[in-house]
XYZ file of C-alpha atoms in Angstrom:
753
model
C 44.800 -48.397 19.824
C 45.101 -45.254 21.906
C 42.754 -42.329 21.434
C 45.581 -39.759 21.387
C 49.308 -40.277 20.893
C 52.140 -37.725 20.922
C 55.414 -38.941 19.448
C 58.507 -36.751 19.848
C 56.386 -33.613 19.756
C 58.238 -30.311 19.762
C 56.957 -26.748 19.645
C 59.241 -23.791 18.924
C 58.314 -20.097 19.180
C 60.084 -17.465 17.095
C 59.604 -13.824 18.020
C 61.665 -10.854 16.802
C 64.629 -13.053 15.997
C 64.505 -14.915 19.315
C 63.837 -18.657 19.456
C 62.150 -20.249 22.469
C 61.295 -23.866 23.067
C 57.720 -24.457 24.181
C 57.857 -28.238 24.497
C 60.297 -30.811 23.160
C 60.523 -34.549 22.736
C 57.110 -35.203 24.253
C 56.032 -38.836 24.016
C 52.651 -39.512 25.551
C 49.703 -41.753 24.880
C 46.180 -41.242 26.202
C 42.991 -43.233 26.135
C 39.351 -42.807 27.100
C 38.452 -42.960 30.764
C 41.639 -41.265 31.903
C 41.702 -38.322 34.296
C 45.154 -36.900 33.627
C 46.598 -34.218 35.872
C 49.419 -32.173 34.340
C 51.534 -30.153 36.743
C 54.670 -28.081 36.546
C 56.057 -24.663 37.254
C 54.848 -21.576 35.445
C 56.368 -21.406 31.967
C 57.250 -25.093 31.961
C 55.078 -25.781 28.899
C 51.830 -27.096 30.419
C 49.551 -24.709 28.508
C 51.603 -25.171 25.341
C 50.990 -28.901 25.591
C 47.227 -28.316 25.813
C 47.310 -25.876 22.894
C 49.112 -28.428 20.722
C 46.728 -31.222 21.717
C 43.724 -28.971 20.978
C 45.086 -27.971 17.572
C 45.051 -24.288 18.455
C 48.842 -24.268 18.195
C 50.963 -26.036 15.612
C 53.898 -28.325 16.325
C 57.180 -28.284 14.422
C 58.591 -31.668 15.431
C 57.241 -35.170 15.809
C 53.757 -36.446 15.125
C 50.383 -36.278 16.854
C 48.100 -39.235 16.203
C 44.343 -39.171 16.778
C 42.876 -42.665 16.847
C 45.984 -43.825 15.016
C 45.797 -41.188 12.260
C 48.674 -38.703 11.846
C 47.908 -34.965 11.895
C 51.164 -33.377 10.722
C 49.654 -32.731 7.293
C 46.657 -30.906 8.750
C 45.865 -27.428 7.486
C 43.591 -24.921 9.236
C 40.445 -26.542 7.838
C 41.416 -29.989 9.142
C 42.290 -28.620 12.579
C 38.874 -26.904 12.741
C 37.227 -30.249 11.974
C 39.466 -31.973 14.513
C 38.375 -29.600 17.284
C 34.754 -29.979 16.239
C 34.897 -33.755 16.592
C 37.279 -34.339 19.480
C 37.985 -31.324 21.711
C 36.255 -29.433 24.510
C 38.410 -26.749 26.122
C 38.063 -25.100 29.534
C 40.276 -21.999 29.471
C 42.131 -20.433 32.342
C 41.049 -16.949 31.186
C 37.465 -18.120 30.594
C 37.061 -17.156 26.899
C 33.377 -16.725 27.502
C 31.382 -14.938 24.783
C 30.530 -11.863 26.792
C 27.722 -10.635 24.523
C 25.887 -13.970 24.915
C 23.869 -14.877 27.977
C 24.939 -17.734 30.207
C 22.270 -19.914 28.625
C 23.313 -18.970 25.092
C 26.953 -19.787 25.852
C 26.015 -23.301 26.901
C 23.449 -23.838 24.131
C 26.175 -22.903 21.659
C 27.834 -26.247 22.428
C 24.521 -28.080 22.091
C 23.636 -27.118 18.541
C 24.093 -30.740 17.503
C 20.771 -31.368 19.267
C 18.113 -30.497 16.714
C 15.147 -30.287 19.049
C 15.049 -26.840 20.706
C 13.266 -28.070 23.809
C 15.734 -30.901 24.301
C 18.650 -28.507 23.759
C 17.258 -26.058 26.289
C 16.601 -28.794 28.873
C 20.135 -30.172 28.536
C 21.662 -26.685 28.916
C 19.607 -25.977 32.024
C 20.609 -29.312 33.511
C 24.324 -28.592 33.063
C 23.985 -25.057 34.428
C 22.219 -26.440 37.454
C 25.096 -28.860 38.030
C 27.601 -25.988 38.092
C 25.338 -23.779 40.213
C 24.478 -21.167 37.575
C 20.710 -21.645 37.282
C 19.954 -18.253 38.806
C 22.160 -16.451 36.258
C 21.021 -17.983 32.963
C 19.729 -14.637 31.569
C 22.808 -12.641 32.511
C 25.306 -11.738 29.817
C 28.869 -12.983 30.144
C 30.169 -9.443 30.585
C 28.146 -9.076 33.806
C 29.503 -12.208 35.513
C 32.207 -12.482 38.128
C 35.342 -14.531 37.431
C 34.004 -17.568 39.254
C 30.668 -17.381 37.472
C 32.401 -17.147 34.105
C 34.474 -20.223 34.939
C 31.421 -22.232 35.910
C 29.701 -21.216 32.696
C 32.571 -22.268 30.453
C 32.837 -25.577 32.313
C 29.158 -26.225 31.657
C 29.741 -25.197 28.039
C 32.648 -27.636 27.678
C 30.670 -30.478 29.223
C 27.718 -29.706 26.972
C 29.694 -30.482 23.836
C 30.139 -34.106 24.880
C 33.505 -34.438 23.112
C 35.784 -37.461 23.697
C 38.623 -35.184 24.864
C 38.224 -32.476 27.522
C 41.146 -30.133 28.093
C 41.051 -27.949 31.185
C 43.601 -25.222 31.848
C 43.436 -24.346 35.564
C 39.659 -24.928 35.685
C 39.380 -24.077 39.381
C 41.873 -21.221 39.482
C 39.177 -18.601 40.126
C 36.893 -20.653 42.382
C 36.660 -21.076 46.126
C 37.714 -24.400 47.639
C 34.193 -25.758 48.074
C 33.159 -24.941 44.519
C 36.494 -26.226 43.241
C 35.867 -29.616 44.848
C 32.383 -29.741 43.298
C 33.758 -28.903 39.841
C 36.544 -31.484 40.083
C 34.015 -34.127 41.148
C 31.807 -33.147 38.216
C 34.762 -33.466 35.848
C 35.572 -36.855 37.292
C 32.031 -38.055 36.650
C 32.045 -37.058 32.994
C 35.569 -38.451 32.438
C 34.521 -42.059 32.896
C 34.155 -42.507 29.145
C 36.273 -39.520 28.044
C 39.854 -38.395 28.132
C 40.189 -35.533 30.612
C 43.483 -33.641 30.772
C 43.635 -31.042 33.535
C 46.490 -28.560 33.887
C 46.713 -27.472 37.500
C 49.165 -25.939 39.941
C 47.478 -27.724 42.855
C 47.749 -31.468 42.378
C 46.294 -32.174 45.822
C 42.989 -30.747 44.632
C 42.637 -33.354 41.877
C 44.649 -36.170 43.416
C 41.653 -38.167 44.629
C 40.128 -38.139 41.150
C 43.175 -38.357 38.883
C 44.119 -41.680 37.304
C 47.416 -40.334 36.006
C 49.911 -37.622 36.942
C 52.279 -36.034 34.416
C 54.940 -33.525 35.452
C 56.344 -31.084 32.901
C 59.694 -29.415 33.411
C 61.404 -27.061 30.996
C 59.194 -28.157 28.085
C 59.759 -31.885 28.574
C 57.973 -34.703 30.390
C 59.740 -35.093 33.722
C 57.528 -37.927 34.972
C 54.442 -39.860 33.919
C 52.902 -41.761 36.806
C 49.762 -43.912 36.562
C 47.792 -43.663 39.790
C 44.964 -46.065 38.877
C 43.650 -47.641 35.717
C 40.346 -46.527 34.292
C 37.613 -49.004 33.779
C 35.729 -48.593 30.524
C 34.406 -51.356 28.340
C 35.181 -51.695 24.640
C 31.468 -51.378 23.927
C 31.419 -47.960 25.592
C 34.439 -46.939 23.553
C 32.751 -47.959 20.338
C 29.521 -46.217 21.191
C 31.214 -43.035 22.340
C 33.597 -42.876 19.419
C 30.823 -43.122 16.886
C 29.763 -39.660 15.817
C 26.809 -41.213 14.047
C 25.101 -41.660 17.416
C 24.987 -37.904 17.973
C 21.740 -36.294 16.987
C 22.889 -33.617 14.596
C 21.091 -30.967 12.655
C 22.347 -29.556 9.371
C 25.039 -26.891 9.264
C 22.524 -24.482 7.794
C 20.103 -24.894 10.688
C 22.945 -24.473 13.154
C 24.118 -21.381 11.308
C 20.607 -19.979 11.346
C 20.394 -20.472 15.094
C 23.846 -18.980 15.611
C 23.119 -16.006 13.342
C 20.010 -15.120 15.318
C 21.981 -15.395 18.570
C 24.798 -13.167 17.260
C 22.293 -10.585 16.025
C 20.372 -10.381 19.293
C 23.471 -10.563 21.505
C 24.799 -7.172 20.385
C 21.709 -4.943 20.136
C 23.587 -1.666 19.676
C 25.838 -3.067 16.981
C 22.910 -4.836 15.323
C 20.954 -1.573 15.321
C 23.948 0.091 13.660
C 24.037 -2.598 10.966
C 20.277 -2.265 10.433
C 20.760 1.472 10.052
C 23.552 0.897 7.507
C 21.365 -1.490 5.523
C 18.477 0.983 5.634
C 20.703 3.816 4.391
C 22.074 1.626 1.610
C 18.766 0.150 0.461
C 16.855 3.419 0.695
C 19.719 5.158 -1.092
C 19.592 2.686 -3.984
C 15.798 2.985 -4.066
C 15.879 6.794 -4.199
C 18.593 6.887 -6.851
C 16.733 4.319 -8.949
C 13.463 6.220 -8.613
C 15.130 9.501 -9.605
C 17.027 7.866 -12.501
C 14.122 5.717 -13.610
C 14.094 7.210 -17.107
C 16.947 4.892 -18.046
C 14.383 2.087 -18.130
C 12.928 3.681 -21.294
C 15.778 2.000 -23.196
C 14.152 -1.353 -22.512
C 10.608 -0.372 -23.455
C 9.010 -1.625 -26.636
C 8.586 0.741 -29.566
C 5.065 0.138 -30.825
C 4.180 1.245 -34.350
C 0.750 2.281 -33.115
C -0.927 2.985 -29.799
C -1.417 -0.471 -28.380
C -5.022 -1.267 -27.521
C -5.795 -4.917 -26.904
C -7.452 -6.350 -30.012
C -6.739 -3.374 -32.286
C -5.805 -3.796 -35.971
C -4.782 -0.799 -38.103
C -5.871 -1.215 -41.719
C -5.384 0.584 -45.038
C -5.588 -0.320 -48.725
C -2.552 -1.287 -50.754
C -3.294 1.237 -53.511
C -3.609 4.082 -51.039
C -7.265 4.817 -51.717
C -9.434 6.201 -48.970
C -12.081 3.937 -47.507
C -15.652 5.045 -47.234
C -17.805 4.489 -44.185
C -19.712 1.802 -46.106
C -16.490 0.027 -47.116
C -15.220 -0.019 -43.566
C -18.511 -1.254 -42.195
C -18.508 -4.136 -44.678
C -14.894 -5.053 -43.815
C -15.712 -4.988 -40.106
C -18.660 -7.360 -40.563
C -16.754 -9.678 -42.897
C -13.796 -10.212 -40.580
C -15.760 -10.308 -37.318
C -14.604 -7.054 -35.717
C -16.561 -5.935 -32.672
C -16.285 -2.302 -33.721
C -14.425 -0.012 -36.092
C -13.106 3.536 -35.940
C -12.970 5.313 -39.276
C -10.811 8.251 -38.240
C -8.320 7.096 -35.605
C -5.791 9.930 -35.859
C -6.193 10.895 -32.192
C -5.093 7.452 -31.045
C -1.624 8.096 -32.479
C -1.130 11.688 -31.347
C 0.790 12.272 -28.105
C 1.514 15.969 -28.528
C -1.883 17.340 -27.511
C -2.456 19.139 -24.255
C -5.498 19.767 -22.170
C -5.634 22.992 -20.177
C -7.538 23.730 -16.998
C -7.668 26.384 -14.334
C -6.665 25.700 -10.740
C -6.565 28.366 -8.036
C -6.533 31.128 -10.635
C -3.633 29.638 -12.575
C -3.812 27.977 -15.982
C -2.194 24.554 -16.073
C -1.459 22.119 -18.872
C -1.437 18.359 -19.003
C -0.351 16.167 -21.906
C -2.959 13.525 -22.701
C -3.402 10.703 -25.134
C -6.901 9.830 -26.279
C -8.560 6.494 -25.904
C -11.544 4.817 -27.434
C -13.949 2.133 -26.205
C -11.877 1.644 -23.050
C -13.147 1.001 -19.527
C -11.330 1.812 -16.305
C -13.498 -0.269 -14.005
C -16.266 0.700 -11.617
C -14.178 2.224 -8.815
C -14.155 5.698 -10.329
C -14.946 9.175 -9.057
C -17.982 10.609 -10.805
C -19.248 8.820 -13.923
C -18.321 7.948 -17.470
C -19.230 10.482 -20.218
C -22.662 10.231 -21.804
C -22.890 13.366 -23.940
C -20.943 14.837 -26.808
C -19.247 17.539 -24.689
C -18.227 15.333 -21.757
C -14.901 13.713 -20.952
C -13.523 11.214 -18.430
C -9.910 11.630 -17.226
C -7.530 8.825 -16.296
C -4.415 10.380 -14.754
C -1.669 10.101 -12.089
C -2.462 10.428 -8.408
C -0.399 13.639 -8.368
C -3.427 15.440 -9.883
C -5.739 14.391 -7.060
C -5.320 17.643 -5.067
C -6.551 19.591 -8.109
C -9.326 17.367 -9.452
C -10.625 16.066 -6.128
C -10.416 13.006 -3.959
C -14.073 12.026 -3.580
C -15.776 14.220 -6.160
C -14.802 16.031 -9.336
C -13.777 19.546 -8.303
C -12.665 20.887 -11.708
C -15.747 20.970 -13.893
C -14.274 22.181 -17.174
C -11.173 21.361 -19.165
C -10.160 22.681 -22.565
C -8.835 20.981 -25.642
C -7.517 23.913 -27.606
C -10.523 26.214 -27.799
C -13.107 23.510 -27.061
C -14.624 23.540 -23.590
C -15.428 20.105 -22.217
C -17.182 19.036 -19.058
C -15.288 16.636 -16.757
C -17.773 13.981 -15.603
C -15.404 11.614 -13.847
C -11.819 10.809 -13.002
C -9.707 7.850 -11.954
C -6.184 8.066 -10.579
C -3.298 5.649 -10.978
C 0.070 5.352 -9.245
C 2.277 4.431 -12.208
C 3.421 7.891 -13.296
C 5.286 6.387 -16.266
C 1.930 6.142 -18.020
C 0.520 8.936 -20.151
C -2.827 10.287 -18.913
C -5.844 9.403 -21.028
C -9.049 11.144 -22.100
C -12.128 9.031 -22.676
C -15.071 10.383 -24.715
C -18.336 9.046 -25.992
C -18.230 7.849 -29.585
C -19.729 11.156 -30.761
C -17.456 13.139 -28.481
C -14.429 11.362 -29.906
C -15.499 12.300 -33.442
C -15.959 15.913 -32.348
C -12.503 16.163 -30.828
C -11.078 14.427 -33.902
C -12.715 17.058 -36.110
C -11.194 19.929 -34.109
C -7.810 18.219 -34.036
C -7.766 17.821 -37.796
C -8.779 21.420 -38.462
C -6.657 23.000 -35.764
C -3.366 22.849 -37.652
C -3.011 26.362 -39.085
C -0.068 25.255 -41.218
C -2.299 23.102 -43.428
C -5.538 25.062 -43.183
C -6.540 28.526 -44.250
C -9.645 30.396 -42.990
C -10.719 33.658 -44.560
C -13.708 36.001 -44.311
C -14.701 37.410 -47.678
C -16.887 40.535 -47.781
C -18.815 41.158 -51.033
C -20.576 44.327 -52.088
C -24.212 44.216 -53.121
C -23.058 44.224 -56.737
C -21.268 40.932 -56.042
C -17.620 41.886 -56.199
C -15.101 41.214 -53.380
C -14.323 44.321 -51.350
C -12.247 42.856 -48.459
C -10.625 39.607 -47.321
C -9.831 39.038 -43.632
C -7.752 36.112 -42.319
C -8.916 34.160 -39.260
C -6.543 32.144 -37.145
C -8.601 29.882 -34.950
C -11.669 27.650 -34.863
C -13.709 27.659 -31.664
C -16.409 24.982 -31.455
C -19.486 25.713 -29.348
C -21.965 23.173 -28.078
C -24.446 26.042 -27.440
C -24.793 27.301 -31.004
C -27.538 26.220 -33.346
C -26.569 23.460 -35.755
C -25.003 24.666 -38.973
C -24.253 28.224 -37.777
C -21.055 30.205 -37.327
C -20.048 33.417 -35.638
C -17.161 35.670 -36.635
C -15.242 36.968 -33.617
C -12.969 39.539 -35.275
C -12.422 43.192 -34.369
C -11.027 43.826 -37.839
C -14.171 42.394 -39.457
C -16.526 44.450 -37.258
C -14.585 47.628 -37.828
C -14.719 47.157 -41.584
C -18.415 46.343 -41.900
C -19.363 49.192 -39.547
C -17.780 51.673 -41.956
C -19.530 50.317 -45.050
C -22.085 52.601 -46.674
C -23.463 49.661 -48.598
C -25.373 47.850 -45.879
C -26.391 45.176 -48.319
C -22.952 43.585 -48.180
C -22.647 39.818 -48.112
C -20.254 37.742 -45.983
C -18.769 34.407 -46.917
C -16.324 32.262 -44.937
C -13.970 30.031 -46.901
C -12.224 27.141 -45.223
C -9.379 25.666 -47.303
C -7.556 22.490 -46.315
C -4.346 21.327 -47.974
C -3.574 17.622 -48.144
C -1.752 15.034 -50.210
C -3.213 12.422 -52.530
C -1.329 9.145 -52.796
C -1.002 8.099 -56.461
C -0.539 4.330 -56.483
C -0.369 4.086 -60.266
C 2.416 6.647 -60.510
C 5.026 4.799 -58.406
C 3.493 5.862 -55.124
C 4.017 9.597 -55.597
C 1.998 12.138 -53.648
C 0.209 15.091 -55.150
C -0.581 18.238 -53.212
C -4.290 18.975 -53.309
C -6.632 21.391 -51.577
C -10.278 21.426 -50.640
C -12.375 24.505 -49.933
C -15.604 24.601 -48.017
C -17.710 27.770 -48.156
C -19.944 28.965 -45.333
C -22.504 31.272 -46.812
C -23.969 34.413 -45.328
C -27.230 32.834 -44.251
C -25.344 30.479 -41.879
C -23.431 33.295 -40.174
C -24.876 34.639 -36.935
C -23.809 38.216 -36.490
C -24.872 38.988 -32.904
C -25.715 35.800 -30.998
C -26.647 36.738 -27.398
C -25.353 33.413 -26.076
C -21.916 34.222 -27.501
C -21.207 37.172 -25.198
C -18.652 35.133 -23.257
C -16.512 34.964 -26.392
C -16.524 38.702 -26.907
C -12.935 39.828 -27.478
C -11.399 36.701 -25.961
C -11.025 34.813 -29.229
C -10.379 37.782 -31.501
C -9.562 36.562 -34.997
C -11.533 33.343 -34.624
C -14.520 31.648 -36.162
C -16.908 30.181 -33.631
C -18.846 27.304 -35.126
C -21.491 24.881 -33.987
C -20.246 21.369 -33.328
C -22.329 19.982 -36.190
C -20.754 22.420 -38.653
C -17.266 21.633 -37.333
C -17.806 17.927 -37.924
C -19.346 18.450 -41.367
C -16.336 20.440 -42.525
C -13.716 18.111 -41.051
C -15.325 14.941 -42.320
C -15.487 16.334 -45.839
C -11.711 16.771 -45.620
C -11.127 13.429 -43.912
C -13.174 11.590 -46.538
C -10.769 12.841 -49.193
C -7.451 12.494 -47.366
C -7.520 10.035 -44.471
C -6.529 6.487 -45.503
C -6.210 4.630 -42.201
C -8.793 3.046 -39.910
C -8.906 0.761 -36.869
C -10.772 -2.491 -36.324
C -11.297 -3.756 -32.791
C -11.408 -7.450 -31.933
C -11.844 -9.275 -28.644
C -8.108 -9.556 -27.923
C -4.685 -9.482 -29.560
C -4.879 -13.172 -30.442
C -8.007 -12.619 -32.527
C -6.463 -9.430 -33.916
C -3.438 -11.334 -35.221
C -5.634 -13.948 -36.893
C -7.775 -11.240 -38.530
C -4.681 -9.285 -39.663
C -3.342 -12.389 -41.419
C -6.615 -12.801 -43.309
C -6.761 -9.120 -44.217
C -3.194 -9.184 -45.546
C -3.944 -12.311 -47.585
C -6.982 -10.564 -49.073
C -4.977 -7.594 -50.339
C -5.191 -5.133 -47.454
C -2.363 -3.799 -45.352
C -3.203 -4.765 -41.764
C -0.962 -4.326 -38.716
C -1.802 -5.267 -35.141
C -1.232 -2.507 -32.598
C 1.280 -4.612 -30.657
C 3.683 -4.609 -33.615
C 7.039 -3.058 -32.731
C 9.621 -1.281 -34.839
C 13.278 -0.317 -34.667
C 13.747 3.453 -34.306
C 16.095 5.394 -36.547
C 19.780 5.035 -35.777
C 20.037 8.663 -34.625
C 17.164 8.222 -32.185
C 18.659 4.993 -30.881
C 22.101 6.562 -30.409
C 20.754 9.637 -28.612
C 18.551 7.491 -26.395
C 21.449 5.152 -25.699
C 23.763 8.032 -24.746
C 21.178 9.551 -22.418
C 20.398 6.147 -20.936
C 24.058 5.336 -20.410
C 24.651 8.678 -18.705
C 21.760 8.036 -16.343
C 22.937 4.461 -15.788
C 26.482 5.726 -15.074
C 25.189 8.199 -12.469
C 23.124 5.391 -10.951
C 26.168 3.108 -10.871
C 28.378 5.782 -9.275
C 25.776 6.332 -6.572
C 25.674 2.575 -5.916
C 29.482 2.367 -5.764
C 29.568 5.226 -3.264
C 26.915 3.579 -1.088
C 28.738 0.243 -1.282
C 32.020 1.893 -0.275
C 30.333 3.714 2.607
C 28.618 0.590 3.940
C 31.763 -1.517 3.513
C 33.901 1.043 5.312
C 31.499 1.311 8.243
C 31.090 -2.471 8.450
C 34.813 -3.156 8.444
C 35.268 -0.755 11.350
C 33.152 -3.066 13.506
C 34.921 -6.308 12.696
C 36.949 -6.196 15.920
C 33.750 -6.645 17.917
C 33.387 -10.145 16.450
C 37.009 -11.232 16.294
C 37.235 -12.624 19.814
C 33.769 -14.212 19.679
C 34.561 -16.042 16.435
C 37.907 -17.237 17.836
C 36.186 -18.594 20.948
C 33.670 -20.436 18.780
C 36.483 -21.901 16.704
C 38.294 -22.992 19.862
C 35.094 -24.681 21.004
C 35.045 -26.675 17.781
C 31.972 -25.008 16.329
C 32.115 -25.970 12.617
C 33.542 -23.266 10.386
C 30.579 -23.593 8.033
C 28.236 -22.950 10.944
C 30.146 -19.846 12.066
C 30.301 -18.479 8.527
C 26.629 -19.200 7.943
C 25.844 -17.457 11.228
C 27.699 -14.336 10.072
C 25.761 -14.296 6.793
C 22.465 -14.883 8.588
C 23.221 -12.028 10.968
C 23.713 -9.641 8.045
C 20.608 -10.932 6.278
C 18.540 -10.307 9.388
C 19.882 -6.744 9.368
C 18.545 -6.419 5.804
C 14.971 -7.278 6.746
C 14.102 -3.871 8.314
C 15.654 -2.169 5.268
C 13.474 -4.140 2.872
C 10.364 -3.482 4.943
C 11.151 0.227 5.134
C 11.768 0.462 1.375
C 8.411 -1.134 0.643
C 6.706 1.179 3.143
C 8.521 4.201 1.659
C 7.541 3.189 -1.868
C 3.894 2.859 -0.848
C 4.061 6.252 0.879
C 5.746 7.987 -2.065
C 3.652 6.595 -4.878
C 0.321 6.862 -3.085
C 0.940 10.390 -1.839
C 0.096 12.921 -4.586
C 2.755 15.496 -3.730
C 5.518 12.843 -3.772
C 4.284 10.774 -6.702
C 5.071 13.564 -9.134
C 8.800 13.718 -8.356
C 9.857 10.058 -8.338
C 9.650 7.728 -11.298
C 7.389 4.804 -10.491
C 9.299 1.543 -10.140
C 8.111 -1.867 -11.274
C 8.527 -5.260 -9.625
C 11.659 -6.090 -11.626
C 13.286 -2.853 -10.485
C 12.560 -3.663 -6.839
C 14.013 -7.105 -7.517
C 17.184 -5.438 -8.857
C 17.388 -3.237 -5.745
C 16.840 -6.122 -3.324
C 19.129 -8.561 -5.148
C 21.783 -5.860 -5.564
C 21.683 -5.090 -1.849
C 21.784 -8.813 -1.117
C 24.906 -9.221 -3.272
C 26.492 -6.195 -1.614
C 25.742 -7.657 1.817
C 27.235 -11.009 0.850
C 30.388 -9.354 -0.462
C 30.832 -7.318 2.725
C 30.208 -10.358 4.926
C 32.577 -12.481 2.846
C 35.298 -9.891 3.384
C 34.640 -9.914 7.118
C 34.710 -13.709 7.247
C 38.008 -13.813 5.386
C 39.576 -11.422 7.869
C 38.169 -13.305 10.845
C 39.510 -16.638 9.617
C 42.835 -15.380 8.264
C 44.501 -15.790 11.690
C 45.006 -18.839 13.851
C 42.654 -19.382 16.761
C 45.379 -18.714 19.301
C 46.424 -15.421 17.705
C 42.815 -14.270 17.394
C 42.184 -15.054 21.055
C 45.162 -13.000 22.120
C 44.475 -10.051 19.828
C 40.706 -9.983 19.769
C 38.430 -8.074 22.034
C 34.863 -8.851 22.853
C 32.210 -6.283 23.245
């Protein structure tokens, strides 16, 4: 059975309504070991015959058999596989990949050799045989015509295909080199089919075993000069593709992708720049629109602290300190907090002064929490001290290595900042950490600070005992400097009044009235409005305390009280009205177990990790806002995708010719496609690295951290995967365009770099 058989083959060209016959009625049979010389005048159909045999051109008549199998049903995919398995082509116009080096051009045909060292050695050996050893690092675009021809001959020989087609292989070489090339072709044709189209038969006559003359598209003569000698064993061995040492298509594609990327440095730099613009653009847009992620956050019923259980009684009665202590011991809590109102309040602000300007920062308050040992300063130890846990954006104000702002104010209470710790996740709310006593003090001020539910009045009585004036106060100012149990009235109206009194035996009394609700369990859970009044008598009021000079006039209309008095008053109110408390266990697992027991025993106990569904209005508003942000994010992504796709498609012509040459060489389509994807993925690597570096720079630099929403790992995953998908879509579009044309058409219309 012959290796290749052409039976009544005809090729017709149709162009602009004109029909031309390329070849017609060709009947030829070829076998291994033949050195076939094809001659004929220009335009006689020699090159058309080679194009049909190579599968780069279709045939309209007859049948072409390869090892006895017909090919007339072949589609593009089958012809690509046919060239991969059977054909090596030496072109008259070189078809060298000009962006590749000489060595890369030859190694391209040796990708079936898995071992890199073996592949390199074989390529160097072939280049030495064609006299190109001294030019292995030169790119194809820098070679002369003769050097290009030698390179493509070495490339064709490197593939080790059973059929070698050569179209005027010595047309651009001097006579000496031509003889060397023909001799080299003769050597490798001992176990292959070599078909050489030439205009100079004398040059190949001594090597040819067969001479075919083509005239006007038909075989004019077919003359056997000598018979080849090749054993059947050699045929079997050579025809078995299993004997070739092949690597996987993916490995080949990886190798090819790297070569394509490095072969066009300017274009590769442009693609890297595009990927950087796209990835950084998505990163910036995501960081600026990060608030949309709030839609996916959990809605906790209470401030979540690991191991916390919020407890109250079913009948709505308040719990005493003794009751809570007993509950804590019974259920194994590590600690309890009787008045935990501050843990649930997110609307409080701390104020501080920086460079002569008053600034505000919203804080939430924490209890029994540690922030590690790597802190600046120290944890609070006294009642008037506080530790701040806040974003890195506050570092320029509070200090990098030491605490530079000593005092911070909660309302009218001055606190000393003992230590700070910064974090990078600016989605978190800053926290204030106090000592246990300090927390109770701030809780007391918080509970009494609400002027809507509290009423403070100064009552002035004459010596006879009747009320002569009543003055309203609007603020409570706690002082850690005042003697326990004392108060000071800072009121211009009060001073003016008492200074005009003739009765110097007047008496002053301060009344503090708090309004609250009592939950009536027995009356269907109704609430009754109640009030509680605490009186501060005259003997507790300090009229002119020297240490209070700093308050003079600043807090006009205020009562300045000692911290002990503030706590006494607030806790009397809290004991009557506050019905909630917190128990703290080792972790949430223990908290859940304890909550189950508490609920079974008649309490209402909820772990702090319990979530709830917000009201429909809140959900709808949040959803609308989130969708608007998401829409803006999506539009930005679409714009970036369009921009990158447009720029990428403009460069496709630079690869068209190279891909066509690879297809003509029989490089597997999967390998070429994989190489294109790998090339684009390599271009993504600098973008990913730069995004990570930019993120580190932004979120660790105080002045930048404030303006961009901190992104989490899943958001970076979305950015990277999204960019990966975008890259794949762009590359897929390029691949489709590159493979939409036949090899022959692409070679004619393409242009290499």
